[in-house]
Short mmCIF file of N, CA, C and O and ligand atoms in Angstrom, two decimals:
data_model
loop_
_atom_site.label_atom_id
_atom_site.label_comp_id
_atom_site.label_asym_id
_atom_site.label_seq_id
_atom_site.Cartn_x
_atom_site.Cartn_y
_atom_site.Cartn_z
N MET A 1 0.83 -1.20 0.00
CA MET A 1 0.00 0.00 0.00
C MET A 1 0.87 1.25 0.00
O MET A 1 0.66 2.14 -0.80
N ALA A 2 1.87 1.29 0.91
CA ALA A 2 2.76 2.44 0.97
C ALA A 2 3.55 2.54 -0.33
O ALA A 2 3.80 3.63 -0.82
N GLY A 3 3.94 1.38 -0.87
CA GLY A 3 4.69 1.37 -2.13
C GLY A 3 3.88 1.95 -3.27
O GLY A 3 4.39 2.68 -4.11
N THR A 4 2.57 1.65 -3.29
CA THR A 4 1.70 2.19 -4.33
C THR A 4 1.65 3.70 -4.24
O THR A 4 1.72 4.41 -5.24
N PHE A 5 1.56 4.21 -3.00
CA PHE A 5 1.53 5.66 -2.81
C PHE A 5 2.83 6.29 -3.29
O PHE A 5 2.81 7.31 -3.98
N VAL A 6 3.96 5.63 -2.96
CA VAL A 6 5.25 6.19 -3.36
C VAL A 6 5.36 6.22 -4.88
O VAL A 6 5.74 7.22 -5.46
N VAL A 7 5.00 5.11 -5.54
CA VAL A 7 5.10 5.06 -7.00
C VAL A 7 4.14 6.07 -7.63
O VAL A 7 4.49 6.84 -8.51
N GLY A 8 2.88 6.11 -7.14
CA GLY A 8 1.90 7.05 -7.65
C GLY A 8 2.33 8.49 -7.40
O GLY A 8 2.20 9.35 -8.26
N GLY A 9 2.87 8.74 -6.23
CA GLY A 9 3.33 10.08 -5.90
C GLY A 9 4.47 10.53 -6.78
O GLY A 9 4.52 11.67 -7.23
N ALA A 10 5.37 9.59 -7.07
CA ALA A 10 6.50 9.92 -7.95
C ALA A 10 6.01 10.30 -9.34
O ALA A 10 6.53 11.21 -9.97
N GLY A 11 4.96 9.60 -9.81
CA GLY A 11 4.40 9.92 -11.13
C GLY A 11 3.81 11.31 -11.16
O GLY A 11 4.00 12.07 -12.11
N VAL A 12 3.08 11.67 -10.11
CA VAL A 12 2.47 13.00 -10.03
C VAL A 12 3.56 14.06 -9.98
O VAL A 12 3.49 15.07 -10.68
N ILE A 13 4.58 13.82 -9.16
CA ILE A 13 5.67 14.80 -9.03
C ILE A 13 6.38 14.99 -10.36
O ILE A 13 6.63 16.12 -10.79
N SER A 14 6.67 13.88 -11.07
CA SER A 14 7.38 14.02 -12.35
C SER A 14 6.51 14.75 -13.38
O SER A 14 7.01 15.52 -14.19
N ALA A 15 5.17 14.54 -13.33
CA ALA A 15 4.28 15.25 -14.25
C ALA A 15 4.29 16.75 -13.95
O ALA A 15 4.31 17.57 -14.87
N VAL A 16 4.29 17.10 -12.66
CA VAL A 16 4.31 18.50 -12.27
C VAL A 16 5.63 19.15 -12.70
O VAL A 16 5.64 20.25 -13.26
N VAL A 17 6.73 18.43 -12.46
CA VAL A 17 8.04 18.96 -12.85
C VAL A 17 8.11 19.14 -14.36
O VAL A 17 8.59 20.17 -14.86
N ALA A 18 7.59 18.16 -15.12
CA ALA A 18 7.62 18.27 -16.59
C ALA A 18 6.78 19.45 -17.06
O ALA A 18 7.11 20.11 -18.03
N TYR A 19 5.66 19.72 -16.33
CA TYR A 19 4.81 20.86 -16.71
C TYR A 19 5.52 22.18 -16.42
O TYR A 19 5.50 23.09 -17.23
N LEU A 20 6.14 22.24 -15.24
CA LEU A 20 6.79 23.49 -14.84
C LEU A 20 8.09 23.74 -15.60
O LEU A 20 8.45 24.89 -15.87
N PHE A 21 8.79 22.67 -15.92
CA PHE A 21 10.08 22.80 -16.59
C PHE A 21 10.07 21.91 -17.83
O PHE A 21 10.65 20.84 -17.83
N PRO A 22 9.40 22.32 -18.90
CA PRO A 22 9.33 21.48 -20.10
C PRO A 22 10.71 21.23 -20.68
O PRO A 22 11.58 22.10 -20.57
N PRO A 23 10.91 20.04 -21.27
CA PRO A 23 12.22 19.75 -21.86
C PRO A 23 12.51 20.72 -23.00
O PRO A 23 11.59 21.23 -23.64
N SER A 24 13.78 20.99 -23.19
CA SER A 24 14.13 21.90 -24.27
C SER A 24 13.68 21.30 -25.59
O SER A 24 13.54 20.09 -25.73
N GLU A 25 13.47 22.15 -26.56
CA GLU A 25 13.00 21.69 -27.86
C GLU A 25 13.98 20.68 -28.47
O GLU A 25 13.57 19.70 -29.08
N ALA A 26 15.26 20.90 -28.23
CA ALA A 26 16.28 20.03 -28.82
C ALA A 26 16.18 18.61 -28.29
O ALA A 26 16.54 17.67 -28.96
N ASN A 27 15.69 18.44 -27.05
CA ASN A 27 15.63 17.10 -26.47
C ASN A 27 14.24 16.49 -26.53
O ASN A 27 14.04 15.37 -26.12
N SER A 28 13.27 17.21 -27.01
CA SER A 28 11.90 16.72 -26.96
C SER A 28 11.56 15.75 -28.08
O SER A 28 10.58 15.04 -27.98
N GLY A 29 12.37 15.70 -29.12
CA GLY A 29 12.05 14.84 -30.25
C GLY A 29 11.06 15.50 -31.19
O GLY A 29 10.68 14.94 -32.19
N LEU A 30 10.59 16.71 -30.86
CA LEU A 30 9.62 17.39 -31.69
C LEU A 30 10.28 18.33 -32.69
O LEU A 30 9.66 18.79 -33.61
N THR A 31 11.54 18.62 -32.48
CA THR A 31 12.22 19.58 -33.33
C THR A 31 12.61 18.96 -34.66
O THR A 31 12.80 17.76 -34.78
N ARG A 32 12.68 19.79 -35.66
CA ARG A 32 13.19 19.34 -36.95
C ARG A 32 14.52 20.02 -37.24
O ARG A 32 14.94 20.10 -38.37
N GLN A 33 15.13 20.54 -36.18
CA GLN A 33 16.42 21.16 -36.38
C GLN A 33 17.43 20.10 -36.79
O GLN A 33 17.47 19.02 -36.22
N ALA A 34 18.24 20.47 -37.78
CA ALA A 34 19.22 19.52 -38.27
C ALA A 34 20.47 19.55 -37.43
O ALA A 34 20.86 20.58 -36.89
N VAL A 35 21.07 18.38 -37.28
CA VAL A 35 22.35 18.24 -36.60
C VAL A 35 23.43 18.12 -37.65
O VAL A 35 23.27 17.40 -38.64
N LYS A 36 24.52 18.85 -37.48
CA LYS A 36 25.63 18.74 -38.41
C LYS A 36 26.41 17.47 -38.08
O LYS A 36 26.82 17.27 -36.94
N ALA A 37 26.59 16.64 -39.10
CA ALA A 37 27.20 15.32 -38.88
C ALA A 37 28.55 15.20 -39.57
O ALA A 37 29.01 14.09 -39.84
N GLY A 38 29.19 16.32 -39.87
CA GLY A 38 30.52 16.27 -40.46
C GLY A 38 30.50 16.50 -41.96
O GLY A 38 29.45 16.69 -42.57
N GLN A 39 31.68 16.47 -42.54
CA GLN A 39 31.83 16.71 -43.97
C GLN A 39 31.45 15.46 -44.76
O GLN A 39 31.87 14.36 -44.42
N ALA A 40 30.69 15.66 -45.83
CA ALA A 40 30.25 14.54 -46.67
C ALA A 40 31.45 13.81 -47.26
O ALA A 40 31.45 12.58 -47.35
N GLU A 41 32.49 14.56 -47.62
CA GLU A 41 33.65 13.95 -48.27
C GLU A 41 34.43 13.02 -47.33
O GLU A 41 35.26 12.24 -47.78
N ASP A 42 34.16 13.10 -46.05
CA ASP A 42 34.84 12.24 -45.09
C ASP A 42 34.23 10.84 -45.00
O ASP A 42 34.74 9.97 -44.30
N ILE A 43 33.10 10.64 -45.69
CA ILE A 43 32.47 9.32 -45.71
C ILE A 43 32.53 8.79 -47.14
O ILE A 43 31.69 9.14 -47.98
N PRO A 44 33.51 7.96 -47.45
CA PRO A 44 33.64 7.42 -48.82
C PRO A 44 32.44 6.52 -49.17
O PRO A 44 31.74 6.04 -48.27
N PRO A 45 32.21 6.29 -50.46
CA PRO A 45 31.12 5.41 -50.87
C PRO A 45 31.21 4.05 -50.17
O PRO A 45 32.28 3.46 -50.04
N GLY A 46 30.06 3.58 -49.68
CA GLY A 46 30.00 2.29 -49.00
C GLY A 46 30.30 2.35 -47.52
O GLY A 46 30.13 1.36 -46.81
N ARG A 47 30.71 3.51 -47.06
CA ARG A 47 31.04 3.64 -45.63
C ARG A 47 29.93 4.37 -44.90
O ARG A 47 29.13 5.10 -45.48
N GLY A 48 29.93 4.22 -43.57
CA GLY A 48 28.95 4.88 -42.73
C GLY A 48 29.59 5.52 -41.53
O GLY A 48 30.76 5.25 -41.21
N LYS A 49 28.83 6.37 -40.88
CA LYS A 49 29.32 7.07 -39.69
C LYS A 49 28.16 7.21 -38.73
O LYS A 49 27.03 7.48 -39.13
N LEU A 50 28.45 7.06 -37.44
CA LEU A 50 27.42 7.26 -36.42
C LEU A 50 27.38 8.73 -36.01
O LEU A 50 28.42 9.35 -35.80
N ALA A 51 26.18 9.25 -35.91
CA ALA A 51 25.98 10.62 -35.42
C ALA A 51 24.90 10.55 -34.35
O ALA A 51 24.16 9.56 -34.26
N ALA A 52 24.81 11.58 -33.54
CA ALA A 52 23.76 11.65 -32.52
C ALA A 52 22.77 12.73 -32.91
O ALA A 52 23.15 13.87 -33.16
N VAL A 53 21.49 12.34 -33.01
CA VAL A 53 20.43 13.30 -33.33
C VAL A 53 19.41 13.25 -32.20
O VAL A 53 18.79 12.22 -31.97
N ASP A 54 19.27 14.35 -31.49
CA ASP A 54 18.39 14.40 -30.32
C ASP A 54 18.71 13.25 -29.35
O ASP A 54 17.80 12.65 -28.79
N GLY A 55 19.97 12.93 -29.22
CA GLY A 55 20.39 11.88 -28.29
C GLY A 55 20.24 10.48 -28.83
O GLY A 55 20.53 9.51 -28.12
N GLU A 56 19.79 10.34 -30.07
CA GLU A 56 19.61 9.00 -30.65
C GLU A 56 20.74 8.70 -31.62
O GLU A 56 21.06 9.53 -32.48
N PRO A 57 21.35 7.52 -31.55
CA PRO A 57 22.40 7.19 -32.52
C PRO A 57 21.78 6.97 -33.90
O PRO A 57 20.78 6.27 -34.04
N VAL A 58 22.40 7.60 -34.90
CA VAL A 58 21.89 7.52 -36.28
C VAL A 58 23.06 7.19 -37.20
O VAL A 58 24.13 7.82 -37.11
N TRP A 59 22.85 6.20 -38.07
CA TRP A 59 23.86 5.89 -39.08
C TRP A 59 23.67 6.81 -40.28
O TRP A 59 22.55 6.92 -40.79
N VAL A 60 24.74 7.43 -40.72
CA VAL A 60 24.73 8.20 -41.97
C VAL A 60 25.58 7.39 -42.92
O VAL A 60 26.78 7.17 -42.68
N LEU A 61 24.96 6.92 -43.99
CA LEU A 61 25.60 5.99 -44.91
C LEU A 61 25.72 6.59 -46.29
O LEU A 61 24.76 7.18 -46.80
N ASN A 62 26.87 6.45 -46.88
CA ASN A 62 27.07 6.88 -48.27
C ASN A 62 26.75 5.68 -49.17
O ASN A 62 27.60 4.84 -49.43
N SER A 63 25.50 5.60 -49.60
CA SER A 63 25.04 4.44 -50.39
C SER A 63 25.11 4.77 -51.88
O SER A 63 25.29 5.94 -52.25
N PRO A 64 24.96 3.78 -52.75
CA PRO A 64 24.99 4.05 -54.20
C PRO A 64 23.93 5.06 -54.64
O PRO A 64 24.11 5.74 -55.64
N SER A 65 22.85 5.16 -53.91
CA SER A 65 21.79 6.12 -54.28
C SER A 65 21.93 7.46 -53.55
O SER A 65 21.03 8.29 -53.61
N GLY A 66 23.04 7.65 -52.86
CA GLY A 66 23.26 8.91 -52.13
C GLY A 66 23.30 8.67 -50.64
O GLY A 66 23.26 7.53 -50.17
N PHE A 67 23.37 9.76 -49.91
CA PHE A 67 23.44 9.62 -48.46
C PHE A 67 22.08 9.19 -47.89
O PHE A 67 21.04 9.67 -48.32
N VAL A 68 22.15 8.27 -46.93
CA VAL A 68 20.98 7.74 -46.24
C VAL A 68 21.24 7.87 -44.75
O VAL A 68 22.37 7.65 -44.30
N ALA A 69 20.21 8.26 -44.00
CA ALA A 69 20.34 8.31 -42.54
C ALA A 69 19.26 7.44 -41.92
O ALA A 69 18.08 7.56 -42.26
N LEU A 70 19.68 6.55 -41.03
CA LEU A 70 18.76 5.61 -40.40
C LEU A 70 19.07 5.52 -38.91
O LEU A 70 20.24 5.53 -38.51
N SER A 71 18.04 5.40 -38.11
CA SER A 71 18.27 5.19 -36.69
C SER A 71 19.13 3.94 -36.52
O SER A 71 18.94 2.94 -37.21
N ALA A 72 20.06 4.01 -35.57
CA ALA A 72 20.91 2.85 -35.28
C ALA A 72 20.26 1.93 -34.26
O ALA A 72 20.87 0.93 -33.87
N LEU A 73 19.05 2.28 -33.83
CA LEU A 73 18.37 1.45 -32.83
C LEU A 73 17.55 0.36 -33.51
O LEU A 73 16.62 0.66 -34.26
N CYS A 74 17.90 -0.87 -33.22
CA CYS A 74 17.20 -2.02 -33.78
C CYS A 74 15.73 -1.96 -33.37
O CYS A 74 15.39 -1.63 -32.23
N THR A 75 14.85 -2.26 -34.33
CA THR A 75 13.41 -2.18 -34.06
C THR A 75 12.89 -3.39 -33.31
O THR A 75 11.70 -3.45 -32.99
N HIS A 76 13.76 -4.35 -32.98
CA HIS A 76 13.31 -5.49 -32.19
C HIS A 76 13.32 -5.12 -30.71
O HIS A 76 12.28 -5.00 -30.10
N LYS A 77 14.49 -4.89 -30.15
CA LYS A 77 14.59 -4.56 -28.71
C LYS A 77 15.47 -3.35 -28.45
O LYS A 77 15.80 -3.08 -27.31
N GLY A 78 15.87 -2.64 -29.49
CA GLY A 78 16.58 -1.39 -29.29
C GLY A 78 18.09 -1.45 -29.18
O GLY A 78 18.72 -0.46 -28.84
N CYS A 79 18.71 -2.56 -29.48
CA CYS A 79 20.17 -2.62 -29.50
C CYS A 79 20.70 -1.74 -30.65
O CYS A 79 20.00 -1.49 -31.62
N VAL A 80 21.93 -1.31 -30.53
CA VAL A 80 22.54 -0.48 -31.57
C VAL A 80 23.09 -1.40 -32.66
O VAL A 80 23.92 -2.27 -32.40
N VAL A 81 22.59 -1.18 -33.89
CA VAL A 81 23.04 -2.00 -35.02
C VAL A 81 24.38 -1.48 -35.53
O VAL A 81 24.73 -0.32 -35.33
N LYS A 82 25.12 -2.36 -36.17
CA LYS A 82 26.44 -2.00 -36.72
C LYS A 82 26.39 -2.13 -38.25
O LYS A 82 25.74 -3.03 -38.78
N TRP A 83 27.11 -1.23 -38.91
CA TRP A 83 27.19 -1.29 -40.37
C TRP A 83 28.31 -2.23 -40.76
O TRP A 83 29.46 -2.07 -40.33
N ASP A 84 28.01 -3.24 -41.57
CA ASP A 84 29.00 -4.19 -42.06
C ASP A 84 29.29 -3.81 -43.52
O ASP A 84 28.49 -4.11 -44.41
N GLU A 85 30.43 -3.17 -43.74
CA GLU A 85 30.77 -2.67 -45.07
C GLU A 85 30.88 -3.79 -46.10
O GLU A 85 30.45 -3.63 -47.24
N LYS A 86 31.49 -4.90 -45.69
CA LYS A 86 31.73 -5.98 -46.66
C LYS A 86 30.42 -6.61 -47.12
O LYS A 86 30.23 -6.89 -48.30
N ARG A 87 29.53 -6.87 -46.20
CA ARG A 87 28.25 -7.52 -46.54
C ARG A 87 27.18 -6.51 -46.95
O ARG A 87 26.11 -6.90 -47.40
N ARG A 88 27.48 -5.23 -46.72
CA ARG A 88 26.54 -4.15 -47.01
C ARG A 88 25.21 -4.35 -46.31
O ARG A 88 24.12 -4.23 -46.91
N VAL A 89 25.28 -4.64 -45.02
CA VAL A 89 24.07 -4.80 -44.20
C VAL A 89 24.32 -4.18 -42.83
O VAL A 89 25.46 -4.02 -42.40
N PHE A 90 23.23 -3.82 -42.18
CA PHE A 90 23.30 -3.46 -40.77
C PHE A 90 23.00 -4.73 -40.00
O PHE A 90 22.00 -5.41 -40.28
N ASN A 91 23.86 -5.06 -39.05
CA ASN A 91 23.56 -6.25 -38.25
C ASN A 91 23.40 -5.88 -36.79
O ASN A 91 24.04 -4.97 -36.29
N CYS A 92 22.50 -6.57 -36.16
CA CYS A 92 22.23 -6.34 -34.76
C CYS A 92 22.93 -7.42 -33.95
O CYS A 92 22.70 -8.61 -34.16
N PRO A 93 23.80 -7.03 -33.03
CA PRO A 93 24.57 -8.01 -32.27
C PRO A 93 23.74 -8.76 -31.23
O PRO A 93 24.19 -9.80 -30.74
N CYS A 94 22.57 -8.28 -30.91
CA CYS A 94 21.79 -8.90 -29.83
C CYS A 94 21.13 -10.21 -30.23
O CYS A 94 21.24 -11.21 -29.54
N HIS A 95 20.40 -10.20 -31.38
CA HIS A 95 19.70 -11.41 -31.80
C HIS A 95 19.87 -11.66 -33.29
O HIS A 95 19.01 -12.27 -33.93
N GLU A 96 20.96 -11.12 -33.85
CA GLU A 96 21.33 -11.36 -35.24
C GLU A 96 20.30 -10.86 -36.26
O GLU A 96 20.13 -11.45 -37.32
N GLY A 97 19.64 -9.78 -35.94
CA GLY A 97 18.76 -9.15 -36.92
C GLY A 97 19.60 -8.54 -38.03
O GLY A 97 20.71 -8.05 -37.79
N LEU A 98 19.09 -8.57 -39.25
CA LEU A 98 19.80 -8.00 -40.40
C LEU A 98 18.89 -7.04 -41.15
O LEU A 98 17.70 -7.31 -41.36
N PHE A 99 19.47 -5.90 -41.56
CA PHE A 99 18.74 -4.88 -42.33
C PHE A 99 19.58 -4.53 -43.55
O PHE A 99 20.82 -4.49 -43.47
N ASP A 100 18.92 -4.23 -44.67
CA ASP A 100 19.68 -3.79 -45.84
C ASP A 100 20.06 -2.32 -45.70
O ASP A 100 19.71 -1.67 -44.70
N GLU A 101 20.73 -1.77 -46.71
CA GLU A 101 21.24 -0.40 -46.59
C GLU A 101 20.14 0.65 -46.67
O GLU A 101 20.42 1.83 -46.47
N ARG A 102 18.92 0.26 -46.93
CA ARG A 102 17.77 1.17 -46.85
C ARG A 102 17.03 0.99 -45.53
O ARG A 102 16.00 1.62 -45.31
N GLY A 103 17.51 0.05 -44.69
CA GLY A 103 16.91 -0.18 -43.39
C GLY A 103 15.84 -1.25 -43.38
O GLY A 103 15.22 -1.52 -42.35
N ASN A 104 15.59 -1.89 -44.53
CA ASN A 104 14.57 -2.94 -44.60
C ASN A 104 15.06 -4.21 -43.91
O ASN A 104 16.23 -4.56 -44.01
N VAL A 105 14.16 -4.91 -43.25
CA VAL A 105 14.51 -6.15 -42.56
C VAL A 105 14.84 -7.23 -43.59
O VAL A 105 14.08 -7.46 -44.53
N ILE A 106 15.99 -7.87 -43.40
CA ILE A 106 16.40 -8.98 -44.27
C ILE A 106 16.19 -10.31 -43.55
O ILE A 106 15.73 -11.28 -44.14
N ALA A 107 16.54 -10.34 -42.27
CA ALA A 107 16.46 -11.59 -41.52
C ALA A 107 16.40 -11.29 -40.03
O ALA A 107 16.75 -10.21 -39.58
N GLY A 108 15.99 -12.30 -39.30
CA GLY A 108 16.01 -12.21 -37.84
C GLY A 108 14.68 -11.81 -37.24
O GLY A 108 13.64 -11.84 -37.89
N LEU A 109 14.72 -11.40 -35.98
CA LEU A 109 13.51 -11.13 -35.21
C LEU A 109 12.84 -9.78 -35.48
O LEU A 109 11.64 -9.66 -35.26
N PRO A 110 13.57 -8.76 -35.95
CA PRO A 110 12.88 -7.48 -36.18
C PRO A 110 11.76 -7.62 -37.20
O PRO A 110 11.89 -8.35 -38.19
N ARG A 111 10.68 -6.91 -36.98
CA ARG A 111 9.53 -6.93 -37.91
C ARG A 111 9.36 -5.61 -38.65
O ARG A 111 8.62 -5.53 -39.61
N ARG A 112 10.02 -4.55 -38.13
CA ARG A 112 9.89 -3.23 -38.74
C ARG A 112 11.26 -2.75 -39.22
O ARG A 112 12.29 -3.08 -38.64
N PRO A 113 11.28 -1.95 -40.28
CA PRO A 113 12.56 -1.42 -40.78
C PRO A 113 13.15 -0.40 -39.81
O PRO A 113 12.45 0.11 -38.92
N LEU A 114 14.42 -0.10 -39.99
CA LEU A 114 15.06 0.96 -39.21
C LEU A 114 14.37 2.29 -39.53
O LEU A 114 13.94 2.51 -40.67
N VAL A 115 14.26 3.14 -38.54
CA VAL A 115 13.55 4.42 -38.71
C VAL A 115 14.41 5.37 -39.55
O VAL A 115 15.57 5.65 -39.21
N PRO A 116 13.84 5.88 -40.66
CA PRO A 116 14.62 6.80 -41.50
C PRO A 116 14.67 8.21 -40.91
O PRO A 116 13.73 8.65 -40.25
N PHE A 117 15.77 8.89 -41.16
CA PHE A 117 15.95 10.29 -40.81
C PHE A 117 16.18 11.07 -42.10
O PHE A 117 16.53 10.50 -43.13
N ARG A 118 15.98 12.37 -42.02
CA ARG A 118 16.30 13.24 -43.16
C ARG A 118 17.79 13.46 -43.19
O ARG A 118 18.43 13.58 -42.14
N VAL A 119 18.36 13.53 -44.39
CA VAL A 119 19.77 13.85 -44.53
C VAL A 119 19.96 14.68 -45.79
O VAL A 119 19.29 14.46 -46.80
N GLY A 120 20.83 15.65 -45.71
CA GLY A 120 21.14 16.48 -46.85
C GLY A 120 22.55 17.03 -46.71
O GLY A 120 23.16 16.96 -45.64
N VAL A 121 23.07 17.52 -47.82
CA VAL A 121 24.42 18.10 -47.82
C VAL A 121 24.28 19.60 -48.09
O VAL A 121 23.69 20.01 -49.10
N VAL A 122 24.76 20.40 -47.16
CA VAL A 122 24.70 21.85 -47.26
C VAL A 122 26.12 22.38 -47.20
O VAL A 122 26.80 22.22 -46.17
N HIS A 123 26.57 22.95 -48.32
CA HIS A 123 27.95 23.46 -48.41
C HIS A 123 28.96 22.38 -47.99
O HIS A 123 29.90 22.65 -47.24
N GLY A 124 28.72 21.17 -48.44
CA GLY A 124 29.65 20.07 -48.18
C GLY A 124 29.49 19.41 -46.82
O GLY A 124 30.15 18.42 -46.53
N GLU A 125 28.57 19.93 -46.02
CA GLU A 125 28.41 19.37 -44.67
C GLU A 125 27.09 18.60 -44.58
O GLU A 125 26.06 19.03 -45.09
N LEU A 126 27.15 17.45 -43.91
CA LEU A 126 25.96 16.62 -43.74
C LEU A 126 25.07 17.19 -42.64
O LEU A 126 25.56 17.51 -41.55
N HIS A 127 23.78 17.32 -42.96
CA HIS A 127 22.79 17.77 -41.97
C HIS A 127 21.77 16.65 -41.82
O HIS A 127 21.22 16.17 -42.81
N VAL A 128 21.51 16.26 -40.59
CA VAL A 128 20.59 15.15 -40.31
C VAL A 128 19.53 15.62 -39.32
O VAL A 128 19.84 16.32 -38.36
N SER A 129 18.29 15.24 -39.59
CA SER A 129 17.21 15.60 -38.66
C SER A 129 16.14 14.51 -38.69
O SER A 129 16.11 13.67 -39.58
N ARG A 130 15.27 14.58 -37.69
CA ARG A 130 14.15 13.64 -37.66
C ARG A 130 13.21 13.93 -38.81
O ARG A 130 13.11 15.05 -39.29
N GLY A 131 12.49 12.91 -39.25
CA GLY A 131 11.51 13.09 -40.32
C GLY A 131 11.73 12.07 -41.40
O GLY A 131 12.62 11.23 -41.30
N GLU A 132 10.89 12.15 -42.39
CA GLU A 132 10.98 11.21 -43.50
C GLU A 132 12.34 11.35 -44.20
O GLU A 132 12.92 12.42 -44.22
N ALA A 133 12.77 10.27 -44.80
CA ALA A 133 14.03 10.29 -45.53
C ALA A 133 13.95 11.29 -46.67
O ALA A 133 12.91 11.52 -47.24
N GLY A 134 15.04 11.89 -46.97
CA GLY A 134 15.08 12.85 -48.06
C GLY A 134 15.95 14.03 -47.68
O GLY A 134 16.72 13.96 -46.74
N LYS A 135 15.77 15.09 -48.36
CA LYS A 135 16.57 16.29 -48.11
C LYS A 135 16.13 16.96 -46.82
O LYS A 135 14.98 16.89 -46.43
N VAL A 136 17.07 17.65 -46.18
CA VAL A 136 16.78 18.38 -44.95
C VAL A 136 15.98 19.61 -45.29
O VAL A 136 16.20 20.27 -46.26
S1 LIG B 201 17.49 -6.29 -30.54
FE1 LIG B 201 18.10 -6.43 -32.62
S2 LIG B 201 17.51 -8.42 -33.21
FE2 LIG B 201 16.87 -8.26 -31.15
#
């Protein structure tokens, strides 16, 4: 009974704190502000680089069809996927999930593709933000 009050009380307190001190726009996940992820020329064709967008790891990949940005969080249980240059797949070390370079599921337990992010090149610099894949 006391534990229920403590847990319920903590929920009320955190709701009040969130109301009084809303998270900054940059951390809320609601912003479409782009994060600079480095120079495009530093990622050769077939290579990828991890960037952080609103605290989330995102792979920026130089694919044959141009730059692609995908969440690095596996859609099965949230492990960070790794880019395998030789096999040209993202692999998840937790349960061997496999995704192609567009983030589509190839094999394993994941049922949903990797979440796409927007990516674009502005004056030679990569800009990545939340939203549908495409230009920033
Ligand atoms: S967390 Fe990636 S396959 Fe399970």
